[in-house]
Amino acid sequence: MTDIINSISNLLWGHVLVYLLIAAGLFFTIRLRFIQFVQFPHMIKVMFLSRRGSGDGISSFQAFCTSLAARVGTGNMAGVAVALYLGGAGAIFWMWLIALIGMATSFAESTLAQAYKTRDEQGNFRGGPAYYMEYGLGKRWMGVIFSLCLILAFGFVFNAVQSNSIAAAFKVAFDIPNYVVGIALVIGSGIIIFGGLKTISRFAEMVVPFMALAYLLVALYVCALNYSELPGVFMHVINSAFGIEQAGAGAIGYGVMQAMIQGIKRGLFSNEAGMGSAANAAATATPNPPHPASQGYVQMLGVFVDTIVICSATAALILLSQQLTAGSGLTGIALTQAALEEHVGSWGAIFVAIAILFFAFTSIVANYSYAETNLLFLEHNHAYGMLIFRLLVLGMVMFGAMGELPLVWTLADISMGLMAIVNVIALFMLSGVVVWLAKDYNTQRRAGKLPTFDPTKNKHLDKTIPKGIWHK
């Protein structure tokens, strides 16, 4: 069974997704006129406006924190370590690349999610790829496939990955048995999960900025201690990415491919650009300015912060240490802990354990909110069914704490890959709508107006978006 699972993962990532995701990122980067670079200052400006919301839904900043809670987790600390262990330093370059071009893909999926959002029975906004597949494309069957993949990935497998890393980190730092950590995670997750969408968003808004800042400050401290080595580390990343260092050994082709696959795989797992997951959080917001594209700008920044900032911090901690060159054999969260411990002493492993607790725990509750949104799309909203689903999610949290790392990561890769394939196909089919929304937003900006969405200006949108959300 393990061999079959590994073969499926290798097929998806070695022959399909690497090329599909790069193609999607380049396609939207060009069609949106390099929006992630040209409009970067405006992206920051929209973030400052994003705390303003209304009583109709959560603020854009809360939606940003919810999506960042799901993004910033195991992938940033354990995933980067896995990429470096399997793909070498060059994997970090490809992680950066997929993030930079993936920002345009993130804009597309988040903007569409805002445009095609609906309202649930409690008055909360809901949306995401499944919804724009049904309303925008008229293909509910496609949305059903995506929802099933997302529920499998985020409701079950990814939560097992997060709890797996927390348990491993606490085992190293405090020698706490895995089952004890698992029980504590189940109790903590259950309290927030049963509190509903607004409880999850408020929790993310409080915890995410604090945990990200604390981790970055420690990484900056380590970089300051080793500032003279930073240029060499950067060149090592670039040389490894293009096989310059392997050329003499005759392994250039294999080395570059491994770096590319691991960097893109772990980069996508971390920033989720093109996967369609963060779009579920984007749809829950009341955006400011009141236009779908404004949430696209906010979510683009999420990809940048996750990969270019936080993943790079982890890479610096590891590459500035001797853990990889010394052949310690460590990977995953244990490698990150050992690297920081080398830099700052014994408290490094404890700090990483606490950081991964915050990172991965917020990911568990945010992942659950994505799965719940897609369960509602499948019209399984009765109380008994939701209770069973929540208990199954908590069961997977416990399973992850007790399970083996390689199998859990491979299952995550497969489910993530299936989601991305379905979502990217839908994005290509709705690319004209994305371009129109971006143009409408920026035309109003250039005219000195506050961008406001009027669906009657576009016949397709006027006819396909759910009534009662954007129509006056």
Short mmCIF file of C-alpha atoms in Angstrom, two decimals:
data_model
loop_
_atom_site.label_atom_id
_atom_site.label_comp_id
_atom_site.label_asym_id
_atom_site.label_seq_id
_atom_site.Cartn_x
_atom_site.Cartn_y
_atom_site.Cartn_z
CA MET A 1 0.00 0.00 0.00
CA THR A 2 2.82 2.40 0.83
CA ASP A 3 4.45 1.73 -2.56
CA ILE A 4 1.16 2.44 -4.36
CA ILE A 5 0.66 5.71 -2.46
CA ASN A 6 4.22 6.82 -3.23
CA SER A 7 3.78 5.97 -6.93
CA ILE A 8 0.61 8.05 -7.16
CA SER A 9 2.30 11.00 -5.45
CA ASN A 10 5.34 10.78 -7.75
CA LEU A 11 3.11 10.65 -10.82
CA LEU A 12 1.09 13.71 -9.76
CA TRP A 13 4.07 15.82 -8.80
CA GLY A 14 6.67 14.56 -11.22
CA HIS A 15 4.58 14.69 -14.40
CA VAL A 16 1.53 16.90 -13.84
CA LEU A 17 1.47 19.48 -11.08
CA VAL A 18 4.95 20.98 -11.39
CA TYR A 19 4.15 22.09 -14.92
CA LEU A 20 0.46 22.88 -14.35
CA LEU A 21 1.07 25.22 -11.40
CA ILE A 22 3.93 27.06 -13.09
CA ALA A 23 1.79 27.42 -16.22
CA ALA A 24 -1.15 28.77 -14.19
CA GLY A 25 1.05 31.24 -12.32
CA LEU A 26 2.68 32.53 -15.51
CA PHE A 27 -0.69 32.66 -17.31
CA PHE A 28 -2.32 34.88 -14.66
CA THR A 29 0.82 36.91 -14.13
CA ILE A 30 0.80 37.85 -17.82
CA ARG A 31 -2.99 38.23 -18.19
CA LEU A 32 -3.17 40.44 -15.09
CA ARG A 33 -0.16 42.45 -16.28
CA PHE A 34 2.25 41.41 -13.50
CA ILE A 35 -0.21 42.56 -10.86
CA GLN A 36 1.76 41.11 -7.93
CA PHE A 37 4.75 43.33 -8.76
CA VAL A 38 3.16 46.44 -10.28
CA GLN A 39 0.45 46.71 -7.62
CA PHE A 40 2.54 45.68 -4.61
CA PRO A 41 2.25 49.11 -2.88
CA HIS A 42 -1.53 49.05 -3.31
CA MET A 43 -1.60 45.54 -1.88
CA ILE A 44 -0.06 46.92 1.33
CA LYS A 45 -2.52 49.83 1.35
CA VAL A 46 -5.52 47.52 1.07
CA MET A 47 -4.20 45.50 4.01
CA PHE A 48 -4.24 48.63 6.20
CA LEU A 49 -7.89 49.19 5.24
CA SER A 50 -8.81 45.57 5.83
CA ARG A 51 -9.66 45.80 9.53
CA ARG A 52 -12.77 47.76 8.65
CA GLY A 53 -15.72 45.49 8.15
CA SER A 54 -19.46 45.53 8.70
CA GLY A 55 -22.04 43.56 10.59
CA ASP A 56 -22.66 41.45 7.49
CA GLY A 57 -19.51 39.37 7.83
CA ILE A 58 -16.00 39.21 9.21
CA SER A 59 -13.46 41.85 8.19
CA SER A 60 -10.95 41.32 5.40
CA PHE A 61 -8.20 41.30 8.03
CA GLN A 62 -9.92 38.48 9.93
CA ALA A 63 -10.27 36.54 6.66
CA PHE A 64 -6.59 37.25 5.94
CA CYS A 65 -5.61 35.94 9.40
CA THR A 66 -7.79 32.85 8.95
CA SER A 67 -6.17 32.04 5.61
CA LEU A 68 -2.72 32.81 7.03
CA ALA A 69 -3.49 30.55 9.99
CA ALA A 70 -4.04 27.70 7.52
CA ARG A 71 -1.00 28.66 5.42
CA VAL A 72 1.45 29.28 8.25
CA GLY A 73 1.94 25.98 9.97
CA THR A 74 3.80 22.75 9.49
CA GLY A 75 4.77 23.68 5.92
CA ASN A 76 6.78 26.67 7.13
CA MET A 77 8.79 24.84 9.76
CA ALA A 78 8.71 21.12 8.99
CA GLY A 79 7.95 21.37 5.24
CA VAL A 80 10.91 23.65 4.52
CA ALA A 81 13.16 21.23 6.42
CA VAL A 82 11.83 18.29 4.35
CA ALA A 83 12.42 20.26 1.13
CA LEU A 84 16.01 21.02 2.13
CA TYR A 85 16.67 17.43 3.21
CA LEU A 86 15.30 15.87 0.00
CA GLY A 87 15.95 18.59 -2.58
CA GLY A 88 18.92 20.51 -1.23
CA ALA A 89 19.31 24.27 -0.89
CA GLY A 90 18.06 24.80 -4.46
CA ALA A 91 14.55 23.81 -3.35
CA ILE A 92 14.25 27.19 -1.62
CA PHE A 93 14.68 29.05 -4.93
CA TRP A 94 11.82 27.09 -6.50
CA MET A 95 9.75 27.70 -3.39
CA TRP A 96 10.30 31.44 -3.87
CA LEU A 97 9.48 31.23 -7.57
CA ILE A 98 6.22 29.33 -7.13
CA ALA A 99 5.20 31.87 -4.48
CA LEU A 100 5.95 34.94 -6.63
CA ILE A 101 4.10 33.70 -9.69
CA GLY A 102 1.51 31.98 -7.49
CA MET A 103 0.50 35.34 -6.04
CA ALA A 104 -1.31 36.05 -9.31
CA THR A 105 -3.10 32.70 -9.11
CA SER A 106 -4.09 33.51 -5.53
CA PHE A 107 -5.52 36.84 -6.70
CA ALA A 108 -7.62 35.02 -9.28
CA GLU A 109 -9.10 32.39 -6.97
CA SER A 110 -9.76 34.80 -4.08
CA THR A 111 -11.40 37.40 -6.32
CA LEU A 112 -13.68 34.76 -7.84
CA ALA A 113 -14.54 33.42 -4.38
CA GLN A 114 -15.67 36.90 -3.32
CA ALA A 115 -17.72 37.43 -6.46
CA TYR A 116 -19.59 34.12 -6.20
CA LYS A 117 -20.02 33.94 -2.40
CA THR A 118 -23.32 32.99 -0.78
CA ARG A 119 -24.83 33.27 2.70
CA ASP A 120 -25.49 30.35 5.05
CA GLU A 121 -28.39 29.89 7.48
CA GLN A 122 -26.52 31.73 10.26
CA GLY A 123 -25.93 34.75 8.02
CA ASN A 124 -22.22 34.03 7.44
CA PHE A 125 -20.73 34.44 3.99
CA ARG A 126 -19.52 31.18 2.43
CA GLY A 127 -17.73 30.55 -0.84
CA GLY A 128 -14.70 29.18 -2.61
CA PRO A 129 -13.83 27.17 -5.72
CA ALA A 130 -16.78 24.79 -5.36
CA TYR A 131 -19.13 27.77 -5.44
CA TYR A 132 -17.58 29.49 -8.47
CA MET A 133 -17.54 26.16 -10.27
CA GLU A 134 -21.27 25.78 -9.69
CA TYR A 135 -22.37 29.38 -10.30
CA GLY A 136 -19.67 30.71 -12.61
CA LEU A 137 -19.25 27.60 -14.77
CA GLY A 138 -22.64 25.97 -14.19
CA LYS A 139 -20.80 22.73 -13.31
CA ARG A 140 -21.93 21.62 -9.87
CA TRP A 141 -20.41 18.18 -10.46
CA MET A 142 -17.01 19.84 -10.69
CA GLY A 143 -17.64 21.64 -7.42
CA VAL A 144 -18.62 18.36 -5.79
CA ILE A 145 -15.33 16.75 -6.86
CA PHE A 146 -13.38 19.72 -5.51
CA SER A 147 -15.31 19.73 -2.23
CA LEU A 148 -14.69 16.03 -1.66
CA CYS A 149 -10.96 16.51 -2.32
CA LEU A 150 -10.82 19.51 0.02
CA ILE A 151 -12.70 17.75 2.82
CA LEU A 152 -10.31 14.82 2.50
CA ALA A 153 -7.26 17.11 2.42
CA PHE A 154 -8.08 19.84 4.92
CA GLY A 155 -10.64 18.14 7.11
CA PHE A 156 -8.62 14.99 7.59
CA VAL A 157 -5.13 14.58 6.09
CA PHE A 158 -3.67 18.07 6.64
CA ASN A 159 -4.87 18.13 10.23
CA ALA A 160 -3.07 14.83 10.78
CA VAL A 161 0.10 16.46 9.35
CA GLN A 162 -0.20 19.41 11.74
CA SER A 163 -0.73 17.28 14.85
CA ASN A 164 2.09 14.96 13.71
CA SER A 165 4.57 17.84 13.74
CA ILE A 166 3.37 19.19 17.09
CA ALA A 167 3.71 15.76 18.71
CA ALA A 168 7.19 15.23 17.20
CA ALA A 169 8.38 18.64 18.37
CA PHE A 170 7.11 18.15 21.93
CA LYS A 171 8.71 14.71 22.04
CA VAL A 172 12.10 16.23 21.20
CA ALA A 173 11.78 19.28 23.46
CA PHE A 174 9.96 17.90 26.51
CA ASP A 175 9.85 14.09 26.03
CA ILE A 176 6.06 14.19 26.26
CA PRO A 177 4.41 11.01 24.87
CA ASN A 178 2.62 11.47 21.56
CA TYR A 179 -0.73 10.30 22.86
CA VAL A 180 -0.71 12.97 25.60
CA VAL A 181 -0.08 15.70 23.02
CA GLY A 182 -2.80 14.20 20.81
CA ILE A 183 -5.40 14.27 23.59
CA ALA A 184 -4.54 17.89 24.45
CA LEU A 185 -4.85 18.92 20.79
CA VAL A 186 -8.22 17.18 20.44
CA ILE A 187 -9.59 19.02 23.48
CA GLY A 188 -8.25 22.43 22.41
CA SER A 189 -9.32 22.05 18.79
CA GLY A 190 -12.76 20.83 19.80
CA ILE A 191 -13.44 23.90 21.93
CA ILE A 192 -12.76 26.28 19.03
CA ILE A 193 -14.26 24.11 16.25
CA PHE A 194 -17.59 23.83 18.07
CA GLY A 195 -17.59 27.63 18.52
CA GLY A 196 -18.29 28.26 14.82
CA LEU A 197 -16.83 30.39 12.01
CA LYS A 198 -16.67 33.71 13.88
CA THR A 199 -14.93 32.10 16.85
CA ILE A 200 -12.31 30.67 14.48
CA SER A 201 -11.76 34.06 12.78
CA ARG A 202 -11.44 35.92 16.12
CA PHE A 203 -8.98 33.31 17.40
CA ALA A 204 -6.89 33.60 14.22
CA GLU A 205 -6.92 37.41 14.39
CA MET A 206 -5.49 37.31 17.94
CA VAL A 207 -2.90 34.55 17.55
CA VAL A 208 -1.54 34.69 13.98
CA PRO A 209 0.15 38.16 14.00
CA PHE A 210 1.74 37.44 17.39
CA MET A 211 3.16 34.03 16.49
CA ALA A 212 4.47 35.15 13.10
CA LEU A 213 6.23 38.20 14.58
CA ALA A 214 7.84 36.19 17.40
CA TYR A 215 9.20 33.59 14.97
CA LEU A 216 10.54 36.23 12.59
CA LEU A 217 12.30 38.10 15.41
CA VAL A 218 14.17 34.94 16.43
CA ALA A 219 15.13 34.26 12.80
CA LEU A 220 16.36 37.85 12.37
CA TYR A 221 18.43 37.46 15.55
CA VAL A 222 20.08 34.34 14.12
CA CYS A 223 20.73 36.11 10.80
CA ALA A 224 22.30 39.04 12.66
CA LEU A 225 24.62 36.63 14.49
CA ASN A 226 25.69 35.12 11.16
CA TYR A 227 25.39 38.16 8.87
CA SER A 228 28.75 37.56 7.21
CA GLU A 229 27.58 34.15 5.97
CA LEU A 230 24.28 35.34 4.43
CA PRO A 231 25.67 36.20 0.95
CA GLY A 232 27.27 32.74 0.71
CA VAL A 233 24.01 31.05 1.75
CA PHE A 234 22.11 33.01 -0.90
CA MET A 235 24.57 32.03 -3.63
CA HIS A 236 24.40 28.41 -2.44
CA VAL A 237 20.61 28.47 -2.96
CA ILE A 238 20.92 29.92 -6.48
CA ASN A 239 23.74 27.61 -7.55
CA SER A 240 21.94 24.53 -6.25
CA ALA A 241 18.70 25.51 -7.96
CA PHE A 242 20.36 25.45 -11.40
CA GLY A 243 22.71 22.55 -10.78
CA ILE A 244 25.90 24.60 -10.91
CA GLU A 245 27.35 22.89 -7.85
CA GLN A 246 26.30 19.43 -9.07
CA ALA A 247 27.67 19.87 -12.58
CA GLY A 248 31.09 18.59 -11.67
CA ALA A 249 29.57 15.42 -10.23
CA GLY A 250 27.54 14.73 -13.35
CA ALA A 251 24.26 14.80 -11.40
CA ILE A 252 22.96 18.12 -12.64
CA GLY A 253 19.71 16.85 -14.18
CA TYR A 254 18.59 14.74 -11.25
CA GLY A 255 19.64 17.37 -8.68
CA VAL A 256 17.78 20.20 -10.38
CA MET A 257 14.64 18.10 -10.83
CA GLN A 258 14.65 17.04 -7.17
CA ALA A 259 15.14 20.64 -6.04
CA MET A 260 12.35 21.81 -8.34
CA ILE A 261 9.86 19.12 -7.30
CA GLN A 262 10.54 19.46 -3.57
CA GLY A 263 10.52 23.27 -3.66
CA ILE A 264 7.26 23.50 -5.60
CA LYS A 265 5.60 20.70 -3.61
CA ARG A 266 6.51 22.12 -0.23
CA GLY A 267 5.94 25.70 -1.42
CA LEU A 268 2.41 24.88 -2.52
CA PHE A 269 1.72 22.99 0.69
CA SER A 270 2.76 26.09 2.61
CA ASN A 271 1.27 29.02 0.63
CA GLU A 272 -1.61 27.08 -1.02
CA ALA A 273 -1.57 29.32 -4.15
CA GLY A 274 -3.69 27.66 -6.81
CA MET A 275 -4.92 24.97 -4.47
CA GLY A 276 -8.23 26.77 -3.89
CA SER A 277 -8.13 26.50 -0.11
CA ALA A 278 -7.46 30.12 0.90
CA ALA A 279 -10.29 31.18 -1.40
CA ASN A 280 -12.69 29.66 1.12
CA ALA A 281 -11.48 32.16 3.73
CA ALA A 282 -11.46 35.02 1.21
CA ALA A 283 -15.18 34.50 0.53
CA THR A 284 -16.14 34.96 4.19
CA ALA A 285 -15.05 38.61 4.33
CA THR A 286 -16.89 41.88 3.86
CA PRO A 287 -14.17 43.53 1.76
CA ASN A 288 -13.00 47.12 1.92
CA PRO A 289 -13.11 48.58 -0.72
CA PRO A 290 -16.44 46.83 -1.47
CA HIS A 291 -15.24 44.98 -4.56
CA PRO A 292 -14.22 41.31 -5.02
CA ALA A 293 -10.78 42.30 -6.30
CA SER A 294 -9.85 43.97 -3.00
CA GLN A 295 -9.89 40.58 -1.27
CA GLY A 296 -7.71 39.28 -4.12
CA TYR A 297 -5.08 41.88 -3.17
CA VAL A 298 -5.29 40.92 0.51
CA GLN A 299 -4.83 37.21 -0.18
CA MET A 300 -1.89 37.88 -2.53
CA LEU A 301 -0.09 39.41 0.43
CA GLY A 302 -0.80 36.23 2.39
CA VAL A 303 1.20 34.17 -0.12
CA PHE A 304 4.09 36.65 0.08
CA VAL A 305 4.19 36.67 3.90
CA ASP A 306 3.92 32.90 4.13
CA THR A 307 6.66 31.89 1.68
CA ILE A 308 8.93 34.82 0.92
CA VAL A 309 9.05 35.90 4.58
CA ILE A 310 8.33 33.00 6.97
CA CYS A 311 9.56 30.04 4.90
CA SER A 312 12.74 31.98 4.14
CA ALA A 313 13.24 32.51 7.88
CA THR A 314 13.20 28.74 8.46
CA ALA A 315 15.51 28.14 5.50
CA ALA A 316 17.98 30.67 6.91
CA LEU A 317 17.95 28.96 10.32
CA ILE A 318 18.79 25.60 8.75
CA LEU A 319 21.24 26.71 6.06
CA LEU A 320 23.21 28.86 8.50
CA SER A 321 23.66 25.80 10.71
CA GLN A 322 25.79 22.70 10.14
CA GLN A 323 22.92 20.22 10.39
CA LEU A 324 22.68 19.38 6.67
CA THR A 325 26.41 19.29 5.97
CA ALA A 326 27.12 17.26 9.11
CA GLY A 327 24.85 14.48 7.84
CA SER A 328 22.73 14.37 11.00
CA GLY A 329 20.01 12.46 9.15
CA LEU A 330 17.34 14.64 10.74
CA THR A 331 14.38 15.88 8.73
CA GLY A 332 11.03 17.54 9.38
CA ILE A 333 10.51 19.53 12.56
CA ALA A 334 13.44 17.77 14.30
CA LEU A 335 15.85 19.32 11.76
CA THR A 336 14.51 22.83 12.41
CA GLN A 337 14.78 22.28 16.16
CA ALA A 338 18.37 21.04 15.91
CA ALA A 339 19.35 23.99 13.70
CA LEU A 340 17.99 26.61 16.09
CA GLU A 341 19.46 24.77 19.07
CA GLU A 342 22.86 24.98 17.37
CA HIS A 343 22.48 28.75 17.03
CA VAL A 344 21.04 29.77 20.41
CA GLY A 345 21.49 26.84 22.78
CA SER A 346 19.11 24.40 24.40
CA TRP A 347 16.16 26.78 24.47
CA GLY A 348 16.06 26.68 20.65
CA ALA A 349 14.33 23.28 20.54
CA ILE A 350 11.82 24.44 23.17
CA PHE A 351 11.07 27.63 21.23
CA VAL A 352 10.45 25.69 18.01
CA ALA A 353 8.14 23.31 19.87
CA ILE A 354 6.10 26.24 21.22
CA ALA A 355 6.13 28.00 17.83
CA ILE A 356 4.94 24.91 15.97
CA LEU A 357 2.21 24.50 18.58
CA PHE A 358 0.85 27.94 17.74
CA PHE A 359 1.49 27.61 13.99
CA ALA A 360 0.02 24.15 13.55
CA PHE A 361 -2.81 24.50 16.08
CA THR A 362 -4.21 27.56 14.28
CA SER A 363 -3.83 25.62 11.03
CA ILE A 364 -6.00 22.82 12.42
CA VAL A 365 -8.91 25.13 13.27
CA ALA A 366 -8.59 27.11 10.01
CA ASN A 367 -8.40 23.89 7.98
CA TYR A 368 -11.57 22.74 9.66
CA SER A 369 -13.38 25.95 8.64
CA TYR A 370 -12.49 25.26 4.99
CA ALA A 371 -13.81 21.72 5.24
CA GLU A 372 -17.01 22.90 6.91
CA THR A 373 -17.68 25.39 4.11
CA ASN A 374 -17.40 22.62 1.53
CA LEU A 375 -19.53 20.26 3.59
CA LEU A 376 -22.24 22.93 3.50
CA PHE A 377 -21.79 23.12 -0.28
CA LEU A 378 -22.60 19.41 -0.41
CA GLU A 379 -25.77 20.28 1.58
CA HIS A 380 -24.85 18.24 4.63
CA ASN A 381 -25.93 20.86 7.13
CA HIS A 382 -28.01 18.88 9.61
CA ALA A 383 -26.81 18.96 13.21
CA TYR A 384 -26.24 15.21 13.58
CA GLY A 385 -24.14 14.97 10.41
CA MET A 386 -22.06 18.02 11.42
CA LEU A 387 -21.42 16.48 14.84
CA ILE A 388 -20.16 13.25 13.24
CA PHE A 389 -17.94 15.23 10.86
CA ARG A 390 -16.39 17.24 13.70
CA LEU A 391 -15.69 14.08 15.67
CA LEU A 392 -14.02 12.50 12.63
CA VAL A 393 -11.84 15.59 12.20
CA LEU A 394 -10.76 15.38 15.84
CA GLY A 395 -10.12 11.66 15.35
CA MET A 396 -7.69 12.49 12.53
CA VAL A 397 -5.93 14.99 14.81
CA MET A 398 -5.35 12.13 17.25
CA PHE A 399 -4.28 9.77 14.44
CA GLY A 400 -1.73 12.30 13.18
CA ALA A 401 -0.16 12.66 16.61
CA MET A 402 0.38 8.89 16.72
CA GLY A 403 1.12 8.20 13.01
CA GLU A 404 4.34 7.93 10.98
CA LEU A 405 5.61 11.08 9.24
CA PRO A 406 6.41 9.79 5.69
CA LEU A 407 3.01 8.19 5.05
CA VAL A 408 1.08 11.19 6.43
CA TRP A 409 3.06 13.63 4.27
CA THR A 410 2.55 11.52 1.13
CA LEU A 411 -1.21 11.34 1.69
CA ALA A 412 -1.20 15.13 2.10
CA ASP A 413 0.67 15.53 -1.19
CA ILE A 414 -1.86 13.39 -3.11
CA SER A 415 -4.97 15.09 -1.75
CA MET A 416 -3.42 18.53 -2.25
CA GLY A 417 -2.52 17.63 -5.83
CA LEU A 418 -6.02 16.48 -6.74
CA MET A 419 -7.48 19.70 -5.34
CA ALA A 420 -5.05 21.84 -7.29
CA ILE A 421 -5.76 20.11 -10.62
CA VAL A 422 -9.54 20.62 -10.38
CA ASN A 423 -9.17 24.22 -9.19
CA VAL A 424 -6.63 25.30 -11.81
CA ILE A 425 -8.83 23.95 -14.61
CA ALA A 426 -11.72 26.06 -13.28
CA LEU A 427 -9.48 29.13 -13.00
CA PHE A 428 -8.43 28.82 -16.63
CA MET A 429 -12.10 28.57 -17.67
CA LEU A 430 -13.03 31.68 -15.62
CA SER A 431 -9.93 33.70 -16.45
CA GLY A 432 -11.94 36.21 -18.48
CA VAL A 433 -14.05 37.04 -15.42
CA VAL A 434 -10.90 37.51 -13.31
CA VAL A 435 -9.40 39.91 -15.84
CA TRP A 436 -12.64 41.90 -16.07
CA LEU A 437 -12.92 42.23 -12.28
CA ALA A 438 -9.30 43.37 -11.96
CA LYS A 439 -9.73 45.89 -14.78
CA ASP A 440 -13.00 47.22 -13.32
CA TYR A 441 -11.38 47.71 -9.90
CA ASN A 442 -8.28 49.48 -11.22
CA THR A 443 -10.23 51.66 -13.67
CA GLN A 444 -12.25 53.03 -10.77
CA ARG A 445 -9.06 53.57 -8.75
CA ARG A 446 -7.43 55.54 -11.55
CA ALA A 447 -10.56 57.70 -11.82
CA GLY A 448 -10.18 58.62 -8.15
CA LYS A 449 -13.23 56.60 -7.06
CA LEU A 450 -13.62 54.07 -4.29
CA PRO A 451 -13.85 50.78 -6.22
CA THR A 452 -17.37 49.40 -5.86
CA PHE A 453 -18.68 46.27 -7.52
CA ASP A 454 -21.74 46.64 -9.74
CA PRO A 455 -22.48 43.24 -11.33
CA THR A 456 -24.93 44.76 -13.83
CA LYS A 457 -21.94 46.14 -15.77
CA ASN A 458 -21.04 42.58 -16.82
CA LYS A 459 -23.79 40.42 -18.32
CA HIS A 460 -22.17 37.10 -17.38
CA LEU A 461 -21.63 38.14 -13.75
CA ASP A 462 -25.07 39.71 -13.50
CA LYS A 463 -26.63 36.45 -14.62
CA THR A 464 -24.46 33.97 -12.70
CA ILE A 465 -23.56 35.38 -9.27
CA PRO A 466 -25.91 34.45 -6.40
CA LYS A 467 -28.69 36.98 -5.85
CA GLY A 468 -28.90 39.02 -2.65
CA ILE A 469 -25.15 39.44 -2.11
CA TRP A 470 -23.80 42.00 -4.57
CA HIS A 471 -26.98 43.15 -6.29
CA LYS A 472 -28.43 46.29 -4.76
#
